[in-house]
mmCIF file of C-alpha atoms in Angstrom:
data_model
loop_
_atom_site.group_PDB
_atom_site.id
_atom_site.type_symbol
_atom_site.label_atom_id
_atom_site.label_comp_id
_atom_site.label_asym_id
_atom_site.label_seq_id
_atom_site.Cartn_x
_atom_site.Cartn_y
_atom_site.Cartn_z
ATOM 1 C CA GLN A 1 7.233 0.218 50.165
ATOM 2 C CA VAL A 2 8.172 0.769 46.839
ATOM 3 C CA HIS A 3 7.391 3.009 44.360
ATOM 4 C CA LEU A 4 7.762 2.897 40.806
ATOM 5 C CA VAL A 5 6.608 5.343 38.314
ATOM 6 C CA GLU A 6 6.990 4.963 34.586
ATOM 7 C CA SER A 7 6.336 7.355 32.426
ATOM 8 C CA GLY A 8 7.578 7.401 28.285
ATOM 9 C CA GLY A 9 5.641 5.505 26.459
ATOM 10 C CA GLY A 10 3.205 6.892 23.461
ATOM 11 C CA LEU A 11 2.574 5.983 19.680
ATOM 12 C CA VAL A 12 5.123 5.271 16.706
ATOM 13 C CA GLN A 13 5.399 4.388 13.584
ATOM 14 C CA ALA A 14 7.967 1.233 13.124
ATOM 15 C CA GLY A 15 11.419 2.585 13.238
ATOM 16 C CA GLY A 16 10.390 4.956 15.058
ATOM 17 C CA SER A 17 12.120 5.985 18.900
ATOM 18 C CA LEU A 18 11.155 5.919 22.381
ATOM 19 C CA ARG A 19 12.374 6.080 25.381
ATOM 20 C CA LEU A 20 10.738 5.043 28.989
ATOM 21 C CA SER A 21 11.784 6.265 31.539
ATOM 22 C CA CYS A 22 11.404 4.848 35.467
ATOM 23 C CA ALA A 23 11.540 6.348 38.897
ATOM 24 C CA ALA A 24 11.235 4.593 41.941
ATOM 25 C CA SER A 25 10.198 6.016 45.469
ATOM 26 C CA GLY A 26 9.631 4.766 48.639
ATOM 27 C CA SER A 27 11.864 2.038 51.359
ATOM 28 C CA ILE A 28 14.577 1.846 49.960
ATOM 29 C CA PHE A 29 18.293 1.522 51.675
ATOM 30 C CA SER A 30 20.051 -0.096 48.477
ATOM 31 C CA VAL A 31 19.511 -1.219 44.909
ATOM 32 C CA ASN A 32 20.374 -4.324 43.080
ATOM 33 C CA THR A 33 19.132 -5.173 39.539
ATOM 34 C CA MET A 34 16.546 -2.474 38.232
ATOM 35 C CA GLY A 35 15.388 -3.933 34.213
ATOM 36 C CA TRP A 36 12.150 -4.034 31.556
ATOM 37 C CA TYR A 37 9.791 -6.476 31.286
ATOM 38 C CA ARG A 38 6.800 -6.569 28.768
ATOM 39 C CA GLN A 39 3.141 -8.496 26.977
ATOM 40 C CA ALA A 40 2.145 -7.795 24.492
ATOM 41 C CA PRO A 41 -1.789 -9.221 24.349
ATOM 42 C CA GLY A 42 -3.203 -12.770 24.512
ATOM 43 C CA LYS A 43 1.138 -13.211 25.606
ATOM 44 C CA GLN A 44 2.429 -14.323 28.745
ATOM 45 C CA ARG A 45 4.761 -11.346 30.476
ATOM 46 C CA GLU A 46 9.013 -11.651 29.178
ATOM 47 C CA PHE A 47 11.886 -10.079 29.524
ATOM 48 C CA VAL A 48 12.515 -7.088 28.296
ATOM 49 C CA ALA A 49 16.584 -6.627 29.389
ATOM 50 C CA LEU A 50 17.840 -5.382 33.113
ATOM 51 C CA ILE A 51 21.279 -3.902 34.379
ATOM 52 C CA ASP A 52 22.309 -4.882 38.212
ATOM 53 C CA SER A 53 24.260 -1.880 40.062
ATOM 54 C CA ALA A 54 27.679 -2.485 38.422
ATOM 55 C CA GLU A 55 26.278 -2.326 35.646
ATOM 56 C CA ILE A 56 26.253 -4.733 33.657
ATOM 57 C CA THR A 57 23.599 -5.691 31.036
ATOM 58 C CA ASN A 58 21.497 -7.826 29.927
ATOM 59 C CA TYR A 59 19.274 -8.230 25.880
ATOM 60 C CA ALA A 60 16.352 -10.593 24.896
ATOM 61 C CA ASP A 61 17.195 -11.414 22.095
ATOM 62 C CA SER A 62 14.865 -10.160 20.248
ATOM 63 C CA VAL A 63 15.601 -6.461 20.919
ATOM 64 C CA LYS A 64 19.817 -6.843 21.208
ATOM 65 C CA GLY A 65 20.620 -4.638 18.722
ATOM 66 C CA ARG A 66 17.534 -1.577 19.337
ATOM 67 C CA PHE A 67 16.924 -1.086 23.033
ATOM 68 C CA THR A 68 19.865 0.835 25.346
ATOM 69 C CA ILE A 69 19.555 -0.204 29.220
ATOM 70 C CA SER A 70 20.446 2.128 32.108
ATOM 71 C CA ARG A 71 20.525 3.604 34.827
ATOM 72 C CA ASP A 72 21.310 6.319 37.916
ATOM 73 C CA SER A 73 21.919 5.155 40.693
ATOM 74 C CA ALA A 74 21.836 8.942 42.694
ATOM 75 C CA LYS A 75 18.463 8.939 41.613
ATOM 76 C CA ASN A 76 17.005 4.704 41.466
ATOM 77 C CA THR A 77 15.860 5.680 38.040
ATOM 78 C CA VAL A 78 16.314 3.256 35.579
ATOM 79 C CA TYR A 79 16.030 4.371 31.639
ATOM 80 C CA LEU A 80 15.102 2.158 28.278
ATOM 81 C CA GLN A 81 16.189 3.565 24.935
ATOM 82 C CA MET A 82 13.598 2.227 21.989
ATOM 83 C CA ASN A 83 15.665 2.539 18.629
ATOM 84 C CA SER A 84 14.626 0.739 14.958
ATOM 85 C CA LEU A 85 11.556 -0.414 16.725
ATOM 86 C CA LYS A 86 9.155 -2.976 15.485
ATOM 87 C CA PRO A 87 4.929 -4.208 15.617
ATOM 88 C CA GLU A 88 5.819 -6.916 17.132
ATOM 89 C CA ASP A 89 7.498 -4.480 20.069
ATOM 90 C CA THR A 90 3.653 -3.710 20.469
ATOM 91 C CA ALA A 91 2.888 -4.457 24.534
ATOM 92 C CA VAL A 92 2.912 -3.104 27.456
ATOM 93 C CA TYR A 93 6.622 -1.898 29.066
ATOM 94 C CA TYR A 94 6.605 -3.270 32.751
ATOM 95 C CA CYS A 95 9.630 -1.857 35.020
ATOM 96 C CA ILE A 96 11.519 -4.036 37.636
ATOM 97 C CA ILE A 97 13.467 -2.805 40.970
ATOM 98 C CA ASP A 98 14.989 -5.647 43.731
ATOM 99 C CA SER A 99 16.152 -2.708 46.366
ATOM 100 C CA LYS A 100 16.072 -3.374 50.664
ATOM 101 C CA SER A 101 15.205 -1.639 53.268
ATOM 102 C CA SER A 102 17.237 -1.810 54.729
ATOM 103 C CA TYR A 103 21.377 -2.879 56.157
ATOM 104 C CA TYR A 104 20.148 -6.374 57.540
ATOM 105 C CA SER A 105 16.847 -6.624 55.380
ATOM 106 C CA THR A 106 17.052 -9.045 51.917
ATOM 107 C CA PHE A 107 16.238 -7.980 48.060
ATOM 108 C CA SER A 108 13.079 -7.809 46.997
ATOM 109 C CA ARG A 109 11.153 -6.959 44.052
ATOM 110 C CA SER A 110 8.841 -4.721 42.877
ATOM 111 C CA TRP A 111 7.396 -3.134 39.805
ATOM 112 C CA GLY A 112 5.222 -0.906 38.122
ATOM 113 C CA GLN A 113 2.247 -0.101 36.956
ATOM 114 C CA GLY A 114 2.826 -0.232 33.263
ATOM 115 C CA THR A 115 3.363 2.305 30.078
ATOM 116 C CA GLN A 116 1.990 1.130 26.326
ATOM 117 C CA VAL A 117 3.790 0.934 23.181
ATOM 118 C CA THR A 118 2.375 0.771 20.708
ATOM 119 C CA VAL A 119 4.288 0.247 17.405
ATOM 120 C CA SER A 120 2.704 1.559 14.806
ATOM 121 C CA SER A 121 3.255 -0.145 10.682
#
C-alpha cells in the first residue's frame, strides 16, 4: 500500500501563487512518474503536469509557463509551484505516483486524497 499526503492548497487572489506538496510513503521500492491532476466542479478530472524519474516534465497547455513541477526523489515527494493563478485554476488537485513495491513487481498508480485550490477574481 502507498499512502500520499498532499498539502499547500488554499484560497488565493488571481495573480497569486501557491505551492502544493505531495509526500508518498508505504511499500515503495521504486518510483517512476509523479504528477498532478485536477478536477473543477462539474468537470472531468484533467491532466496538469507530470515528471518522470529522469526529471523530464510535461505540462497541460493551460498551465505552461505558469506552473512548475519538481520532485525530491530521496523523499518520494512531488511539488507543484503555481504562479499567476487564474480563477479557472480553481479545482481539487490530486497528486499521483507510479511506484512498485519490489524489484519483481510492476508499476501501479496511486492517487492522493486531493487538496482544494480556490482562486478568487
